[in-house]
Short mmCIF file of C-alpha atoms in Angstrom, two decimals:
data_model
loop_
_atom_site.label_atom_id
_atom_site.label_comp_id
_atom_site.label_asym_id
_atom_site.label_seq_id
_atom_site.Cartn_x
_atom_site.Cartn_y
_atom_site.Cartn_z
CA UNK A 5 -42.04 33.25 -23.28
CA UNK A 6 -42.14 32.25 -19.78
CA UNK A 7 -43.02 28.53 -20.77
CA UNK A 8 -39.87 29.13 -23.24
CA UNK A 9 -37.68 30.35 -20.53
CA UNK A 10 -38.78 27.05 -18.07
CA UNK A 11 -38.20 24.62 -21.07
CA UNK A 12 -34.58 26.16 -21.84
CA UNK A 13 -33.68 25.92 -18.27
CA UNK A 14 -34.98 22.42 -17.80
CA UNK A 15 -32.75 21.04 -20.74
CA UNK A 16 -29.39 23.31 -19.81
CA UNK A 17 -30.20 21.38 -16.31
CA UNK A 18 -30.73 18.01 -17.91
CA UNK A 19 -27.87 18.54 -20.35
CA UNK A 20 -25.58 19.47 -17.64
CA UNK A 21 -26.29 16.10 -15.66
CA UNK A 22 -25.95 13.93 -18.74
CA UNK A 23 -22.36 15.25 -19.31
CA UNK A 24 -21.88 14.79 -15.68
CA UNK A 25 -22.40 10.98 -16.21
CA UNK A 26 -20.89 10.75 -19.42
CA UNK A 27 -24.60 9.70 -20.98
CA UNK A 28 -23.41 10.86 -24.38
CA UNK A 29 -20.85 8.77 -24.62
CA UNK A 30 -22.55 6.05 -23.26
CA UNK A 31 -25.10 6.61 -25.96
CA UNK A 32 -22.62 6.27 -28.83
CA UNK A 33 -22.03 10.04 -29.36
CA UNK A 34 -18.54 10.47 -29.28
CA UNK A 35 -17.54 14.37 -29.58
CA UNK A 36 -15.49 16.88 -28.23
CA UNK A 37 -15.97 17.44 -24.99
CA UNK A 38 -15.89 21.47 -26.06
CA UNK A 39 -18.33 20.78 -28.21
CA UNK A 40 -20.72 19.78 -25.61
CA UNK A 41 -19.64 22.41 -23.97
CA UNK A 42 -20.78 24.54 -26.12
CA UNK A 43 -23.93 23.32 -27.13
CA UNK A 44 -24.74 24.34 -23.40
CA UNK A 45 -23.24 27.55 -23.64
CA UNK A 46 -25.83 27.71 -27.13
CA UNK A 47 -28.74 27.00 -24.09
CA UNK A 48 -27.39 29.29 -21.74
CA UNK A 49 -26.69 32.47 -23.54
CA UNK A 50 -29.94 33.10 -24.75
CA UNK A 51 -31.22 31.95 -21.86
CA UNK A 52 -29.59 34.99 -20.17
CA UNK A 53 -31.30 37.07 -22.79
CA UNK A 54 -34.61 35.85 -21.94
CA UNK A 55 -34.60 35.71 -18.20
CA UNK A 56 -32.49 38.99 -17.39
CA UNK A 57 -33.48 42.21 -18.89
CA UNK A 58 -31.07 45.04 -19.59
CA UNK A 59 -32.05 46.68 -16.02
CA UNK A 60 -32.19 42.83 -14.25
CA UNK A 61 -34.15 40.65 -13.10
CA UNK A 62 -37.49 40.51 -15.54
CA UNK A 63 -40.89 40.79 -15.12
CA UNK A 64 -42.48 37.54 -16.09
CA UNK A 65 -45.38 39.48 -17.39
CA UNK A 66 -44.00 42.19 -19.28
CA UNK A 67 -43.01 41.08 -23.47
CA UNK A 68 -39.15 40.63 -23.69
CA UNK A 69 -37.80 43.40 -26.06
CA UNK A 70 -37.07 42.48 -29.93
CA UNK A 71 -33.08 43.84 -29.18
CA UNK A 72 -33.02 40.72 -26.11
CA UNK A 73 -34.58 38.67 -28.89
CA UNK A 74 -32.29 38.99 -31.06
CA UNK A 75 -29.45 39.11 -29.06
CA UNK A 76 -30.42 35.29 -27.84
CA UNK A 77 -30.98 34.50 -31.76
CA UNK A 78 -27.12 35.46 -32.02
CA UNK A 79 -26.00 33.71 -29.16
CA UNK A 80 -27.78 30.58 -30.00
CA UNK A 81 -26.44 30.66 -33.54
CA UNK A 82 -22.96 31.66 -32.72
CA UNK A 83 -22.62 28.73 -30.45
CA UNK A 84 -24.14 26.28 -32.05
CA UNK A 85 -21.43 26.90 -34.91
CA UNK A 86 -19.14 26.53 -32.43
CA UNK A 87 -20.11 23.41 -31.35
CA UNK A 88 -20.78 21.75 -34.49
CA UNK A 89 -17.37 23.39 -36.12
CA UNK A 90 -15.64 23.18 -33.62
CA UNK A 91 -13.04 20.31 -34.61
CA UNK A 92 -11.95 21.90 -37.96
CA UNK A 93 -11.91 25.37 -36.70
CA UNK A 94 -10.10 25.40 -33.65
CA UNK A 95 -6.98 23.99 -35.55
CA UNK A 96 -6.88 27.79 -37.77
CA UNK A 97 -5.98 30.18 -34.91
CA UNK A 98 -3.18 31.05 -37.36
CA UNK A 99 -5.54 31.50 -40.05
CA UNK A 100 -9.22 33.03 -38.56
CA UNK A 101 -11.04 31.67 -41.30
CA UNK A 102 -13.82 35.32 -41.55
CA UNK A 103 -16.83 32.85 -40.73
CA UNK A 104 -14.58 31.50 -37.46
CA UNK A 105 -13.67 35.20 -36.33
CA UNK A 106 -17.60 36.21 -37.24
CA UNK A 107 -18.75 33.69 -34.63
CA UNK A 108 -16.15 34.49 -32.28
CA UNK A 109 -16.94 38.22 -32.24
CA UNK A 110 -20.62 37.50 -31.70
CA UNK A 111 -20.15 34.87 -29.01
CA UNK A 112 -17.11 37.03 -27.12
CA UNK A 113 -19.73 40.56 -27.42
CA UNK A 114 -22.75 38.26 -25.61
CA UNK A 115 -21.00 36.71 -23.50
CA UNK A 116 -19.79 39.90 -22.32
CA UNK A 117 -23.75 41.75 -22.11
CA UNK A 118 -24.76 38.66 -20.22
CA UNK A 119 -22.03 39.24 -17.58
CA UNK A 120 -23.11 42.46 -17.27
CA UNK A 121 -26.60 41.72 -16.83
CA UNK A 122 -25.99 38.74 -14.27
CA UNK A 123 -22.83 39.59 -12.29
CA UNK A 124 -22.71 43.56 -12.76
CA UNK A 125 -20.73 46.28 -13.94
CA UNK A 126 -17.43 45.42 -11.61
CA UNK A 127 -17.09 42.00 -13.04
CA UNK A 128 -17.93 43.42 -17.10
CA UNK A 129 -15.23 45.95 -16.45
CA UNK A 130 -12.22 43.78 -14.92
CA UNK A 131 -12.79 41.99 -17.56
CA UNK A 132 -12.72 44.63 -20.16
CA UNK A 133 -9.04 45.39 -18.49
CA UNK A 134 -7.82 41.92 -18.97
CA UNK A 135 -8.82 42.06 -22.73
CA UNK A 136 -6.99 45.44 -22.59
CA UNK A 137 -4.09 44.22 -21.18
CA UNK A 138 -3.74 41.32 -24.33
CA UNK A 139 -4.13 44.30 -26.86
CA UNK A 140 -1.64 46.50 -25.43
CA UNK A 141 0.73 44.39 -23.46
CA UNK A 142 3.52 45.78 -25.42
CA UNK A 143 3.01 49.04 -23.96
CA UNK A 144 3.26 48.05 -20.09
CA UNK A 145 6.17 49.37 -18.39
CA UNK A 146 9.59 47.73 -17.79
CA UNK A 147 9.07 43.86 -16.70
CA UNK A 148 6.11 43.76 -17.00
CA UNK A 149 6.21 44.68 -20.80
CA UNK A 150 4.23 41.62 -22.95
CA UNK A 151 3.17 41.48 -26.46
CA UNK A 152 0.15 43.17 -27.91
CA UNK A 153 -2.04 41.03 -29.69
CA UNK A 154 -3.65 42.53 -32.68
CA UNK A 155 -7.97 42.55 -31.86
CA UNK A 156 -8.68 40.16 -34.48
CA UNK A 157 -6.23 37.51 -33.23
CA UNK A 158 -7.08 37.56 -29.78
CA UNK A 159 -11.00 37.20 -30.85
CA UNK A 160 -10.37 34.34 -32.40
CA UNK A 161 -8.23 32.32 -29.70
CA UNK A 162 -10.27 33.49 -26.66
CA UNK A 163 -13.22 31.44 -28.49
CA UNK A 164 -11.83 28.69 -30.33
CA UNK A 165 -9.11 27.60 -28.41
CA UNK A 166 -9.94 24.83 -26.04
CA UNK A 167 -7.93 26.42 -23.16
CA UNK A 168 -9.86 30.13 -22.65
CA UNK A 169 -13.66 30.31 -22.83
CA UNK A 170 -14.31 26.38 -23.41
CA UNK A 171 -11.76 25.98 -20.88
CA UNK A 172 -11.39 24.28 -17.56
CA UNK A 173 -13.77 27.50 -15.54
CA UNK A 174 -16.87 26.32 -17.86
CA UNK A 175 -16.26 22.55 -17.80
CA UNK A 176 -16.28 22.67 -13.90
CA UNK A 177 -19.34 25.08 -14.08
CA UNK A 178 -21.00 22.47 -16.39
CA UNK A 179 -20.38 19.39 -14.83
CA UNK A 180 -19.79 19.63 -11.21
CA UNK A 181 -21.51 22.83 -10.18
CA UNK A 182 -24.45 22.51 -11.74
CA UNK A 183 -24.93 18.87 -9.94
CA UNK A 184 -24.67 20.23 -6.86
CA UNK A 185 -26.81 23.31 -7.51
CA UNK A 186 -29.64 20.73 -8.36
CA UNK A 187 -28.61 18.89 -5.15
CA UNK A 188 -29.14 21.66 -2.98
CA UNK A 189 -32.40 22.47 -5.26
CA UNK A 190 -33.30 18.05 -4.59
CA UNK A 191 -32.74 18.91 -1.39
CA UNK A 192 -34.87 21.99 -0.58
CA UNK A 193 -37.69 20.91 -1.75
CA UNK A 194 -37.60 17.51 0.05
CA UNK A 195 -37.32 19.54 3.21
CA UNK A 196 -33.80 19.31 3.92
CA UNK A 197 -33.57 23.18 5.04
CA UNK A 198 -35.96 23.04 7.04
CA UNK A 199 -34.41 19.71 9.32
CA UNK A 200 -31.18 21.83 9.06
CA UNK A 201 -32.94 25.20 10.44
CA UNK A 202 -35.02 22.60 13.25
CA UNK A 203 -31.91 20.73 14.25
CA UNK A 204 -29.95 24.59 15.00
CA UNK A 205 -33.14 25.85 16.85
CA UNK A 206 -33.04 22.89 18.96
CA UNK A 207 -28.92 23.25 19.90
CA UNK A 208 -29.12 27.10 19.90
CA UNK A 209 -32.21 28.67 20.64
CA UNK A 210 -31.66 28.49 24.42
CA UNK A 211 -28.36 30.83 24.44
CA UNK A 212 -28.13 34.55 24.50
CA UNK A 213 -28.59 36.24 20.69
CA UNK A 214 -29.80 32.44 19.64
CA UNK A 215 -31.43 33.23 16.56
CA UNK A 216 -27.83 34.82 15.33
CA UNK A 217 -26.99 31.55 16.13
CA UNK A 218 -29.80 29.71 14.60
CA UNK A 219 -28.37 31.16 11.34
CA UNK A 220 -24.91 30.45 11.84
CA UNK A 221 -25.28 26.70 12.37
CA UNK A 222 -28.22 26.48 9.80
CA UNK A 223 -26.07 28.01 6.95
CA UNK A 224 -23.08 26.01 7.91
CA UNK A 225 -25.04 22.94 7.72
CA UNK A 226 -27.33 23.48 4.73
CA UNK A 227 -24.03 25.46 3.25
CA UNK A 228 -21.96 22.79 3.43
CA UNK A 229 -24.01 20.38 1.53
CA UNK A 230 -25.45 22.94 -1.25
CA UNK A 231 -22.49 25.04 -2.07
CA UNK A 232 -24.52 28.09 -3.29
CA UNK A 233 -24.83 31.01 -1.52
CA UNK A 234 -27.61 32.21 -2.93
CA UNK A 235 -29.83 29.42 -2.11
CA UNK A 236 -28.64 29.00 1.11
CA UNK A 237 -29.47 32.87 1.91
CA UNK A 238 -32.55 32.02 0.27
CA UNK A 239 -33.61 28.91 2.10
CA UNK A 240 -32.32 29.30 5.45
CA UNK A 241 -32.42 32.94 5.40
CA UNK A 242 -36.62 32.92 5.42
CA UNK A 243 -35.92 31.35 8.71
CA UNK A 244 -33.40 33.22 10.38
CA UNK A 245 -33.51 36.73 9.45
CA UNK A 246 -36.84 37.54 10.84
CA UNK A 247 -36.34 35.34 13.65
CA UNK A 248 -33.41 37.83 14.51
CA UNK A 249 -35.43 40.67 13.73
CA UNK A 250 -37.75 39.77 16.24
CA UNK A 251 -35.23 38.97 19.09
CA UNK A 252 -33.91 42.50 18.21
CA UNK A 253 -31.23 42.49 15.98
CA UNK A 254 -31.02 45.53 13.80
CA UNK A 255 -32.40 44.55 10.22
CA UNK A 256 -29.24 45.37 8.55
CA UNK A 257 -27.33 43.02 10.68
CA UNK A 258 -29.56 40.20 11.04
CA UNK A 259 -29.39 40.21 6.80
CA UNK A 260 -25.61 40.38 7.21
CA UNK A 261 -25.27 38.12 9.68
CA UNK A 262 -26.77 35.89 7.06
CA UNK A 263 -24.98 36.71 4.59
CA UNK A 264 -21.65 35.96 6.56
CA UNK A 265 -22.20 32.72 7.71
CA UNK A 266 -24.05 31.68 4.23
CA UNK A 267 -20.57 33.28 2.24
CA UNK A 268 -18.86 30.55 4.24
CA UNK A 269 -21.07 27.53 3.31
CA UNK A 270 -18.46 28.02 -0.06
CA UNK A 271 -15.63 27.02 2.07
CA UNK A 272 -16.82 24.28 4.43
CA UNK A 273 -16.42 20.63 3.30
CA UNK A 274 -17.42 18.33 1.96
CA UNK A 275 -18.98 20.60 -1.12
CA UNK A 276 -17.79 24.07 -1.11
CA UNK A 277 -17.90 26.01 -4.45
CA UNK A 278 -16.92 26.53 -7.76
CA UNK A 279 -13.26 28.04 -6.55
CA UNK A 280 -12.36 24.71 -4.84
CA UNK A 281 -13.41 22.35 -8.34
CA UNK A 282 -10.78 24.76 -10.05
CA UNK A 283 -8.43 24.80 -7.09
CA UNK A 284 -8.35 21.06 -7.46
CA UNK A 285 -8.24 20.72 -11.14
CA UNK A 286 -5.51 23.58 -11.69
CA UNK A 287 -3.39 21.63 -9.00
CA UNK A 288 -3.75 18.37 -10.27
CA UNK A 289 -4.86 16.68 -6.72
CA UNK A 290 -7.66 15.07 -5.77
CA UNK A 291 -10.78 17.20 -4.55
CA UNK A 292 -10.90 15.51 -1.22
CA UNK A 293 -7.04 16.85 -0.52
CA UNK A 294 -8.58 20.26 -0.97
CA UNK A 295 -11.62 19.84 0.98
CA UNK A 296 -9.37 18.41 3.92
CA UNK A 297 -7.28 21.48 3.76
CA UNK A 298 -10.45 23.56 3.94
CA UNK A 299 -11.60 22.28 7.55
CA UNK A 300 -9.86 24.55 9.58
CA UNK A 301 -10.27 27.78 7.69
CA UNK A 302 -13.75 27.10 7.71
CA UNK A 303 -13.83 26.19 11.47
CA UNK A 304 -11.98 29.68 12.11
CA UNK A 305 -14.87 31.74 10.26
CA UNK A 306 -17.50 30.33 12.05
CA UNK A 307 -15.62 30.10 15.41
CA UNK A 308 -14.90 34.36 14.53
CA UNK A 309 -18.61 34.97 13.63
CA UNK A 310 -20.15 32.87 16.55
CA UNK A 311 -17.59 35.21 19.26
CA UNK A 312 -19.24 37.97 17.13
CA UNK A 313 -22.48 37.55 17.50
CA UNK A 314 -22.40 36.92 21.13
CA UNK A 315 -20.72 39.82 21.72
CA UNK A 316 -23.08 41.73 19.85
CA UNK A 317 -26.23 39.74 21.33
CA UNK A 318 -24.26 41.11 24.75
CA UNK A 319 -24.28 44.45 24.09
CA UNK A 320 -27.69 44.77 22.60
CA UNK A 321 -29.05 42.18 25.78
CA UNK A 322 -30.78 40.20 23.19
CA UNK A 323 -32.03 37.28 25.00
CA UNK A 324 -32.74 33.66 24.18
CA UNK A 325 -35.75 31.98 22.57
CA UNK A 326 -38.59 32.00 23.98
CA UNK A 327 -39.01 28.30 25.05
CA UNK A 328 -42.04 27.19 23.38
CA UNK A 329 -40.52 28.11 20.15
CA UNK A 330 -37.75 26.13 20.49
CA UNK A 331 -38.14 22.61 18.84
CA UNK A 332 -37.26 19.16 20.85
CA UNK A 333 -34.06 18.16 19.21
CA UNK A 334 -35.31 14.97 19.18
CA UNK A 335 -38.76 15.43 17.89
CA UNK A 336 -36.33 16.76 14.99
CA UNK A 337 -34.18 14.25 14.32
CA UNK A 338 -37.28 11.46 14.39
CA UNK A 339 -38.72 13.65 11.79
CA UNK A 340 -36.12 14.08 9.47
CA UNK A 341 -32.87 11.41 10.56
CA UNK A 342 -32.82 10.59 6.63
CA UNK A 343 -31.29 13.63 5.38
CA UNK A 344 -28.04 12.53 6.66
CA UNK A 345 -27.76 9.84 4.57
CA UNK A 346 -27.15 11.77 1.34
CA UNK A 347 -24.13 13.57 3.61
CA UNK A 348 -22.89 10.13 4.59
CA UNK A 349 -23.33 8.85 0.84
CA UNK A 350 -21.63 12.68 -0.64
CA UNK A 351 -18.50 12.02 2.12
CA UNK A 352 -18.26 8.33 1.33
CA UNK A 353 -17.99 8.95 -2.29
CA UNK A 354 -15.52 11.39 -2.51
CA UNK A 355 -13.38 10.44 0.93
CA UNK A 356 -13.50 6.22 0.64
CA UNK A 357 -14.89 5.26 -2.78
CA UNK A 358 -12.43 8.66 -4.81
CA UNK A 359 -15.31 9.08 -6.89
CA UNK A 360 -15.21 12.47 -9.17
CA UNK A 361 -16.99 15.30 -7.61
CA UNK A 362 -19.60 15.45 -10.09
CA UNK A 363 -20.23 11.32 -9.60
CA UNK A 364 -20.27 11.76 -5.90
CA UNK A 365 -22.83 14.61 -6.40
CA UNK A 366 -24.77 12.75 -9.01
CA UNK A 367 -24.91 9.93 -5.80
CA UNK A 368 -26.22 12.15 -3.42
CA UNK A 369 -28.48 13.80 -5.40
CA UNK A 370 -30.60 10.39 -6.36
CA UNK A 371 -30.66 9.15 -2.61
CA UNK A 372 -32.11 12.51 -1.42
CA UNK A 373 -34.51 11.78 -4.47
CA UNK A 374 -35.59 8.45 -3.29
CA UNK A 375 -35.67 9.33 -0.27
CA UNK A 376 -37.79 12.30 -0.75
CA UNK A 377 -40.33 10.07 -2.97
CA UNK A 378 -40.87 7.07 -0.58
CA UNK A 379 -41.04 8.82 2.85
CA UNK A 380 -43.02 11.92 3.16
CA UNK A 381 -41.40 14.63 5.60
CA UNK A 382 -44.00 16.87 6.97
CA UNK A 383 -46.22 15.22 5.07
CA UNK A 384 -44.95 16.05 1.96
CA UNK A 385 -43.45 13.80 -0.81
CA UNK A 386 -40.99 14.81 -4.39
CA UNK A 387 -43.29 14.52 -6.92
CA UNK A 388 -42.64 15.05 -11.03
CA UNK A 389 -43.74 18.82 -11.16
CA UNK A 390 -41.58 19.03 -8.30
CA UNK A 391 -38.59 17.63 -10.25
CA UNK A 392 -39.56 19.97 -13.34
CA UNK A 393 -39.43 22.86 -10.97
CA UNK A 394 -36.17 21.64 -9.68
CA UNK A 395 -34.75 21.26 -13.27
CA UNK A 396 -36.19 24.50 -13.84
CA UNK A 397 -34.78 26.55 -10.78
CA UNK A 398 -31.32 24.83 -11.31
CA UNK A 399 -31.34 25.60 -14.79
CA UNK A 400 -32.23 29.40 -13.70
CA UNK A 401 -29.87 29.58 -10.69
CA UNK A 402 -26.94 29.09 -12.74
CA UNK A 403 -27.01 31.22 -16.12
CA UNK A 404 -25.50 33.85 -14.17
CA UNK A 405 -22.27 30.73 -13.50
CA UNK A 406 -21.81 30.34 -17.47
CA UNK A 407 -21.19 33.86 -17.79
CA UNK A 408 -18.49 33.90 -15.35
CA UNK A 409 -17.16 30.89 -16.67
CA UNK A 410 -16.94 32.63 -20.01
CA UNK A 411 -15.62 35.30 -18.29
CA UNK A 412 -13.02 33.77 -15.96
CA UNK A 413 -11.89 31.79 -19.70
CA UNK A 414 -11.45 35.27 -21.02
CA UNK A 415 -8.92 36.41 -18.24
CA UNK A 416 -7.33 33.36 -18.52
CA UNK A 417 -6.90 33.30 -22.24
CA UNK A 418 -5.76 37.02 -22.15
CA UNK A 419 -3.20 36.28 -19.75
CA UNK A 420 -1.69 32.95 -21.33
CA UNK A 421 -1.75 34.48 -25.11
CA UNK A 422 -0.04 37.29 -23.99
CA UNK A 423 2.61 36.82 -21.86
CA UNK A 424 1.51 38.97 -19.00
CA UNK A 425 0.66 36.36 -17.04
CA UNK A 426 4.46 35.08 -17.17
CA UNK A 427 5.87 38.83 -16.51
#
């Protein structure tokens, strides 16, 4: 199962990145763009099924239970009809044709499980209240009084129309995010963390509270180029947080410290997250006009959590660095000057050359690859099982993304059908 789960998450990766470059279409296979869409959403699903047990995260040893089983059976089946159907069906929202509403029921009841088991109970119950809100609209007081849409209806349109759960939330999510998830996975494991983590040990370590510091520049850095916040917790965060244990930060705080300045890697340029894609595609401008607007938000977070920290590091007299821990800034940059390039490629891209997010990623993503193949940092080069374990973490690291894509279509689709989104 665990070879399963790696294969899965290797093609939802490598599917992903051909839609990104339009390798379908270049192929000859000319389809919906929904229906690719949701033959990804038919690798997903069940992938969510296998991966994330009813309690969380699995144990890779333990047998996955015959109910996950068949609930990724059902999900895989239920999308695949939607993709292949797709055309015919999503013209009968009138209509729901029984084996159109039979899909959509299974798909919308999934989708929902797998947003509970990746994202939590908060998320799975908002959205419960949205649906609410389409099936008694009519009810709401005064103004803000819609129409109520009768259950099987609204089934029906959340799935098969191409505005809700095939809508603009999972497109993003499948072209552009999952790029630059695999570009921040590209460049982890070429080392690119690590020359991030060196280069803020060598311009912080020497201040008062420096590995607070350490962190803040690190994740703004690596942050800025990865656009997760996970991984960036996760790569930069080995680093850091026990680097600011030892200096004498309370545990709690170093991890939130973390945390913090990670959180804001989704707001500083030239990446950012998923919100800024949608921000950009809802307002019809180009990314890089959203990006630019992003600078100085993102300079005020980092400026606020810096004058935090030192203030903290103040009152707790945590002191700098020992020396001979901190590394020669230029010893750094010798080592590792070539992990600005994919930056410099990622900015000219999107800033000079107005190529689509996901291209610009897609750009990046192959220099840090060559880069990481013909020159060795540390003495380490990309190999192919590196690249399959890349595929595979990417493919992993954003399951938990589909299902609030689905879910984010849902609210959407709610509110447009409706009318409470109007009142």
């Amino acid at each position: 199962m665990d070879r399963i789960v790696s294969i899965l998450a290797v093609m939802l990766t490598a599917g992903a990145i051909a839609l990104s470059a339009d390798l379908f279409r270049i192929a000859g296979l000319s389809l919906y763009t929904e229906q690719y869409l949701a033959a990804l959403l038919a690798i997903a699903t069940p992938l969510v099924f296998l991966h994330v047990s009813a309690a969380g995260e699995r144990d890779r040893k333990a047998p996955v239970p015959w109910y996950d089983l068949a609930a990724a059976g059902v999900a895989f089946v239920a999308a695949t009809y939607l993709a292949v159907r797709f055309p015919r069906l999503s013209e009968l929202v009138s209509r729901q044709p029984w084996d159109g509403l039979l899909a959509a029921g299974a798909l919308i009841a999934v989708f929902l499980e797998g947003l509970r088991r990746t994202s939590g109970g908060a998320l799975f119950i908002t959205t419960l209240v949205f649906i609410a809100l389409a099936l008694f609209g009519g009810s709401l007081p005064g103004e803000f009084a819609a129409r109520s849409i009768p259950p099987a209806r609204l089934t029906y349109y959340l799935v098969w129309d191409s505005s809700d759960i095939l809508g603009v939330a999972i497109k993003i999510i499948a072209t552009v995010v999952v790029v630059y998830v695999f570009f921040g996975q590209v460049l982890f494991k070429a080392g690119g963390s690590q020359f991030f983590t060196g280069i803020a040990m060598a311009l912080m370590g020497r201040y008062r509270g420096g590995p607070a510091k350490i962190a803040i520049v690190g994740s703004s850095l690596f942050g800025s180029i990865s656009g997760n916040i996970v991984s960036n917790v996760m790569t930069v965060g080995t680093v850091t947080i026990p680097l600011m244990k030892r200096a004498g930060f309370r545990p709690h705080l170093a991890a939130a410290i973390e945390a913090c300045a990670s959180t804001a890697g989704q707001i500083t340029p030239p990446v950012m997250g998923i919100a800024a894609f949608i921000m950009a595609e809802f307002l019809q401008v180009p990314f890089y006009e959203v990006a630019l607007a992003a600078v100085i938000p993102a300079a005020l977070f980092y400026i606020a959590l810096f004058i935090q920290v030192d203030l903290e590091a103040a009152r707790s007299g945590i002191l700098p660095m020992p020396p001979e821990e901190i590394p020669n800034l230029w010893q750094v940059m010798k080592e590792g000057w070539y992990f600005v390039l994919p930056l410099v490629a990622l900015v000219y891209a999107l800033f000079w050359l107005n190529y689509e997010p996901e291209m610009a990623g897609l750009l990046a993503t192959a220099v840090v690859l060559v880069l990481g193949v013909l020159i060795p940092y540390q003495g380490k080069r990309i190999g192919p099982r590196d690249l399959y374990r890349m595929m595979r973490d990417t493919g992993t690291g954003v399951i938990d993304l589909f299902m609030l894509g689905a879910s984010a279509g849902i609210m959407i689709g709610t509110l447009n059908y409706s009318g409470v989104g109007f009142t």
